[in-house]
Amino acid sequence: PTVQADAIGNGSALFDVSANDYIEVSSNGTGTFNNQTFTISAWIKADSAGTNRAVFSYDNTSHDAPYYACHLRIDDANKIYLAWNDGAGLQKIQSASTYTTVQWHHIAGTYTSGSQKLYVDGVEVASDTRTDTITYYAQEVWIGKMNGGNEMDGNICQVGIWDAVLTQAQI
């Protein structure tokens, strides 16, 4: 992976939105990250409120169609969400609550046809039963960034990506 984060210390990567910091996991996620059943998790500490701060992104390199396959991110209201592209557009599950910046949170999103769940600090905060098929493209996989800007401002550590749905007890 290409590491472009400011500093790695205390077991986490520090992302500075003004410096366009991110970690490139793969230049083409096809064959590795294009699963229809998965769990994505991470410890995060956002330093400030912002718009769609990405934690994990299977994304296009430009802000042109087809845009993205899936994201785990924080929105401008400090809500956590898991989003995916079903070929027609954005689908998502989102926390109802907002989360404090400058405080560590463990977030996890699980996806399989018929069951999507979102956890914050080990508590299930959103779920759905959609049967979408995620549309994947030969796109990049990033930590701390997504297309169109929206970089993380803060710390991310212990990112986990599984090709299985973890249980709440496992999360």
PDB file of N, CA and C in Angstrom, residues 114-165:
ATOM      1  N   GLY A 114     -29.963  -9.088   1.963  1.00  0.00           N
ATOM      2  CA  GLY A 114     -31.008  -9.331   2.950  1.00  0.00           C
ATOM      3  C   GLY A 114     -30.679  -8.871   4.355  1.00  0.00           C
ATOM      4  N   SER A 115     -29.433  -8.399   4.590  1.00  0.00           N
ATOM      5  CA  SER A 115     -29.074  -7.958   5.937  1.00  0.00           C
ATOM      6  C   SER A 115     -27.881  -7.003   5.897  1.00  0.00           C
ATOM      7  N   GLN A 116     -28.116  -5.774   6.343  1.00  0.00           N
ATOM      8  CA  GLN A 116     -27.057  -4.789   6.498  1.00  0.00           C
ATOM      9  C   GLN A 116     -27.167  -4.235   7.909  1.00  0.00           C
ATOM     10  N   LYS A 117     -26.022  -4.086   8.582  1.00  0.00           N
ATOM     11  CA  LYS A 117     -26.017  -3.574   9.948  1.00  0.00           C
ATOM     12  C   LYS A 117     -24.852  -2.607  10.135  1.00  0.00           C
ATOM     13  N   LEU A 118     -25.065  -1.660  11.018  1.00  0.00           N
ATOM     14  CA  LEU A 118     -24.057  -0.672  11.357  1.00  0.00           C
ATOM     15  C   LEU A 118     -23.920  -0.646  12.874  1.00  0.00           C
ATOM     16  N   TYR A 119     -22.675  -0.683  13.342  1.00  0.00           N
ATOM     17  CA  TYR A 119     -22.381  -0.681  14.775  1.00  0.00           C
ATOM     18  C   TYR A 119     -21.469   0.486  15.107  1.00  0.00           C
ATOM     19  N   VAL A 120     -21.727   1.120  16.232  1.00  0.00           N
ATOM     20  CA  VAL A 120     -20.834   2.144  16.771  1.00  0.00           C
ATOM     21  C   VAL A 120     -20.570   1.777  18.221  1.00  0.00           C
ATOM     22  N   ASP A 121     -19.300   1.638  18.553  1.00  0.00           N
ATOM     23  CA  ASP A 121     -18.872   1.260  19.903  1.00  0.00           C
ATOM     24  C   ASP A 121     -19.550  -0.026  20.374  1.00  0.00           C
ATOM     25  N   GLY A 122     -19.694  -0.989  19.449  1.00  0.00           N
ATOM     26  CA  GLY A 122     -20.239  -2.304  19.759  1.00  0.00           C
ATOM     27  C   GLY A 122     -21.749  -2.392  19.822  1.00  0.00           C
ATOM     28  N   VAL A 123     -22.432  -1.275  19.612  1.00  0.00           N
ATOM     29  CA  VAL A 123     -23.889  -1.242  19.674  1.00  0.00           C
ATOM     30  C   VAL A 123     -24.456  -1.117  18.258  1.00  0.00           C
ATOM     31  N   GLU A 124     -25.440  -1.948  17.927  1.00  0.00           N
ATOM     32  CA  GLU A 124     -26.084  -1.841  16.623  1.00  0.00           C
ATOM     33  C   GLU A 124     -26.894  -0.548  16.587  1.00  0.00           C
ATOM     34  N   VAL A 125     -26.603   0.325  15.607  1.00  0.00           N
ATOM     35  CA  VAL A 125     -27.256   1.627  15.523  1.00  0.00           C
ATOM     36  C   VAL A 125     -28.127   1.789  14.286  1.00  0.00           C
ATOM     37  N   ALA A 126     -28.025   0.856  13.341  1.00  0.00           N
ATOM     38  CA  ALA A 126     -28.860   0.903  12.136  1.00  0.00           C
ATOM     39  C   ALA A 126     -28.843  -0.469  11.477  1.00  0.00           C
ATOM     40  N   SER A 127     -29.944  -0.766  10.780  1.00  0.00           N
ATOM     41  CA  SER A 127     -29.995  -2.017  10.027  1.00  0.00           C
ATOM     42  C   SER A 127     -31.013  -1.889   8.898  1.00  0.00           C
ATOM     43  N   ASP A 128     -30.902  -2.777   7.934  1.00  0.00           N
ATOM     44  CA  ASP A 128     -31.848  -2.842   6.824  1.00  0.00           C
ATOM     45  C   ASP A 128     -31.841  -4.270   6.300  1.00  0.00           C
ATOM     46  N   THR A 129     -32.774  -4.557   5.424  1.00  0.00           N
ATOM     47  CA  THR A 129     -32.897  -5.909   4.856  1.00  0.00           C
ATOM     48  C   THR A 129     -32.920  -5.852   3.330  1.00  0.00           C
ATOM     49  N   ARG A 130     -32.190  -4.935   2.758  1.00  0.00           N
ATOM     50  CA  ARG A 130     -32.161  -4.779   1.296  1.00  0.00           C
ATOM     51  C   ARG A 130     -31.517  -6.000   0.638  1.00  0.00           C
ATOM     52  N   THR A 131     -31.926  -6.287  -0.574  1.00  0.00           N
ATOM     53  CA  THR A 131     -31.372  -7.417  -1.325  1.00  0.00           C
ATOM     54  C   THR A 131     -30.592  -6.938  -2.544  1.00  0.00           C
ATOM     55  N   ASP A 132     -30.015  -5.748  -2.435  1.00  0.00           N
ATOM     56  CA  ASP A 132     -29.235  -5.172  -3.534  1.00  0.00           C
ATOM     57  C   ASP A 132     -28.009  -6.018  -3.853  1.00  0.00           C
ATOM     58  N   THR A 133     -27.580  -5.917  -5.089  1.00  0.00           N
ATOM     59  CA  THR A 133     -26.282  -6.426  -5.497  1.00  0.00           C
ATOM     60  C   THR A 133     -25.400  -5.210  -5.721  1.00  0.00           C
ATOM     61  N   ILE A 134     -24.288  -5.142  -5.001  1.00  0.00           N
ATOM     62  CA  ILE A 134     -23.381  -4.004  -5.142  1.00  0.00           C
ATOM     63  C   ILE A 134     -22.717  -4.069  -6.508  1.00  0.00           C
ATOM     64  N   THR A 135     -22.696  -2.926  -7.189  1.00  0.00           N
ATOM     65  CA  THR A 135     -22.042  -2.825  -8.482  1.00  0.00           C
ATOM     66  C   THR A 135     -20.605  -2.391  -8.247  1.00  0.00           C
ATOM     67  N   TYR A 136     -19.676  -3.260  -8.619  1.00  0.00           N
ATOM     68  CA  TYR A 136     -18.250  -2.959  -8.475  1.00  0.00           C
ATOM     69  C   TYR A 136     -17.641  -2.658  -9.836  1.00  0.00           C
ATOM     70  N   TYR A 137     -16.630  -1.830  -9.822  1.00  0.00           N
ATOM     71  CA  TYR A 137     -15.895  -1.458 -11.017  1.00  0.00           C
ATOM     72  C   TYR A 137     -14.411  -1.631 -10.717  1.00  0.00           C
ATOM     73  N   ALA A 138     -13.575  -1.486 -11.706  1.00  0.00           N
ATOM     74  CA  ALA A 138     -12.126  -1.553 -11.505  1.00  0.00           C
ATOM     75  C   ALA A 138     -11.689  -0.229 -10.891  1.00  0.00           C
ATOM     76  N   GLN A 139     -11.970  -0.073  -9.588  1.00  0.00           N
ATOM     77  CA  GLN A 139     -11.734   1.178  -8.904  1.00  0.00           C
ATOM     78  C   GLN A 139     -10.739   1.009  -7.769  1.00  0.00           C
ATOM     79  N   GLU A 140     -10.288   2.135  -7.264  1.00  0.00           N
ATOM     80  CA  GLU A 140      -9.305   2.141  -6.184  1.00  0.00           C
ATOM     81  C   GLU A 140      -9.957   1.906  -4.831  1.00  0.00           C
ATOM     82  N   VAL A 141      -9.154   1.401  -3.901  1.00  0.00           N
ATOM     83  CA  VAL A 141      -9.588   1.190  -2.522  1.00  0.00           C
ATOM     84  C   VAL A 141      -8.704   2.058  -1.636  1.00  0.00           C
ATOM     85  N   TRP A 142      -9.348   2.911  -0.825  1.00  0.00           N
ATOM     86  CA  TRP A 142      -8.622   3.877  -0.012  1.00  0.00           C
ATOM     87  C   TRP A 142      -9.069   3.827   1.442  1.00  0.00           C
ATOM     88  N   ILE A 143      -8.184   4.236   2.321  1.00  0.00           N
ATOM     89  CA  ILE A 143      -8.507   4.519   3.709  1.00  0.00           C
ATOM     90  C   ILE A 143      -8.256   6.011   3.903  1.00  0.00           C
ATOM     91  N   GLY A 144      -9.255   6.719   4.423  1.00  0.00           N
ATOM     92  CA  GLY A 144      -9.119   8.140   4.708  1.00  0.00           C
ATOM     93  C   GLY A 144      -9.440   9.068   3.563  1.00  0.00           C
ATOM     94  N   LYS A 145     -10.001   8.540   2.461  1.00  0.00           N
ATOM     95  CA  LYS A 145     -10.276   9.377   1.297  1.00  0.00           C
ATOM     96  C   LYS A 145     -11.370   8.734   0.460  1.00  0.00           C
ATOM     97  N   MET A 146     -12.104   9.579  -0.262  1.00  0.00           N
ATOM     98  CA  MET A 146     -12.994   9.115  -1.321  1.00  0.00           C
ATOM     99  C   MET A 146     -12.950  10.143  -2.436  1.00  0.00           C
ATOM    100  N   ASN A 147     -13.552   9.818  -3.569  1.00  0.00           N
ATOM    101  CA  ASN A 147     -13.461  10.761  -4.685  1.00  0.00           C
ATOM    102  C   ASN A 147     -14.214  12.046  -4.369  1.00  0.00           C
ATOM    103  N   GLY A 148     -13.882  13.106  -5.079  1.00  0.00           N
ATOM    104  CA  GLY A 148     -14.542  14.381  -4.874  1.00  0.00           C
ATOM    105  C   GLY A 148     -14.132  15.091  -3.598  1.00  0.00           C
ATOM    106  N   GLY A 149     -12.967  14.739  -3.045  1.00  0.00           N
ATOM    107  CA  GLY A 149     -12.533  15.335  -1.788  1.00  0.00           C
ATOM    108  C   GLY A 149     -12.953  14.461  -0.623  1.00  0.00           C
ATOM    109  N   ASN A 150     -13.504  15.061   0.404  1.00  0.00           N
ATOM    110  CA  ASN A 150     -14.065  14.324   1.535  1.00  0.00           C
ATOM    111  C   ASN A 150     -13.050  13.456   2.270  1.00  0.00           C
ATOM    112  N   GLU A 151     -11.872  14.002   2.492  1.00  0.00           N
ATOM    113  CA  GLU A 151     -10.832  13.272   3.216  1.00  0.00           C
ATOM    114  C   GLU A 151     -11.117  13.285   4.714  1.00  0.00           C
ATOM    115  N   MET A 152     -10.567  12.317   5.396  1.00  0.00           N
ATOM    116  CA  MET A 152     -10.665  12.239   6.850  1.00  0.00           C
ATOM    117  C   MET A 152      -9.791  13.318   7.467  1.00  0.00           C
ATOM    118  N   ASP A 153     -10.262  13.901   8.547  1.00  0.00           N
ATOM    119  CA  ASP A 153      -9.486  14.839   9.339  1.00  0.00           C
ATOM    120  C   ASP A 153      -9.458  14.266  10.750  1.00  0.00           C
ATOM    121  N   GLY A 154      -8.395  13.538  11.060  1.00  0.00           N
ATOM    122  CA  GLY A 154      -8.300  12.878  12.355  1.00  0.00           C
ATOM    123  C   GLY A 154      -7.503  11.589  12.241  1.00  0.00           C
ATOM    124  N   ASN A 155      -7.787  10.652  13.131  1.00  0.00           N
ATOM    125  CA  ASN A 155      -7.044   9.397  13.195  1.00  0.00           C
ATOM    126  C   ASN A 155      -7.921   8.210  12.817  1.00  0.00           C
ATOM    127  N   ILE A 156      -7.283   7.233  12.191  1.00  0.00           N
ATOM    128  CA  ILE A 156      -7.909   5.945  11.880  1.00  0.00           C
ATOM    129  C   ILE A 156      -6.905   4.866  12.257  1.00  0.00           C
ATOM    130  N   CYS A 157      -7.386   3.819  12.906  1.00  0.00           N
ATOM    131  CA  CYS A 157      -6.494   2.685  13.169  1.00  0.00           C
ATOM    132  C   CYS A 157      -7.289   1.381  13.169  1.00  0.00           C
ATOM    133  N   GLN A 158      -6.549   0.309  13.071  1.00  0.00           N
ATOM    134  CA  GLN A 158      -7.073  -1.056  13.097  1.00  0.00           C
ATOM    135  C   GLN A 158      -8.227  -1.259  12.125  1.00  0.00           C
ATOM    136  N   VAL A 159      -8.036  -0.857  10.870  1.00  0.00           N
ATOM    137  CA  VAL A 159      -9.044  -1.100   9.847  1.00  0.00           C
ATOM    138  C   VAL A 159      -9.074  -2.596   9.564  1.00  0.00           C
ATOM    139  N   GLY A 160     -10.264  -3.153   9.586  1.00  0.00           N
ATOM    140  CA  GLY A 160     -10.439  -4.571   9.285  1.00  0.00           C
ATOM    141  C   GLY A 160     -11.423  -4.750   8.156  1.00  0.00           C
ATOM    142  N   ILE A 161     -11.098  -5.633   7.229  1.00  0.00           N
ATOM    143  CA  ILE A 161     -11.974  -5.929   6.098  1.00  0.00           C
ATOM    144  C   ILE A 161     -12.068  -7.442   6.002  1.00  0.00           C
ATOM    145  N   TRP A 162     -13.276  -7.961   6.191  1.00  0.00           N
ATOM    146  CA  TRP A 162     -13.514  -9.407   6.158  1.00  0.00           C
ATOM    147  C   TRP A 162     -14.476  -9.751   5.036  1.00  0.00           C
ATOM    148  N   ASP A 163     -14.311 -10.921   4.439  1.00  0.00           N
ATOM    149  CA  ASP A 163     -15.252 -11.377   3.419  1.00  0.00           C
ATOM    150  C   ASP A 163     -16.330 -12.259   4.057  1.00  0.00           C
ATOM    151  N   ALA A 164     -16.789 -11.829   5.225  1.00  0.00           N
ATOM    152  CA  ALA A 164     -17.843 -12.497   5.980  1.00  0.00           C
ATOM    153  C   ALA A 164     -18.548 -11.441   6.844  1.00  0.00           C
ATOM    154  N   VAL A 165     -19.763 -11.754   7.242  1.00  0.00           N
ATOM    155  CA  VAL A 165     -20.482 -10.879   8.164  1.00  0.00           C
ATOM    156  C   VAL A 165     -20.124 -11.298   9.586  1.00  0.00           C
TER     157      VAL A 165
END
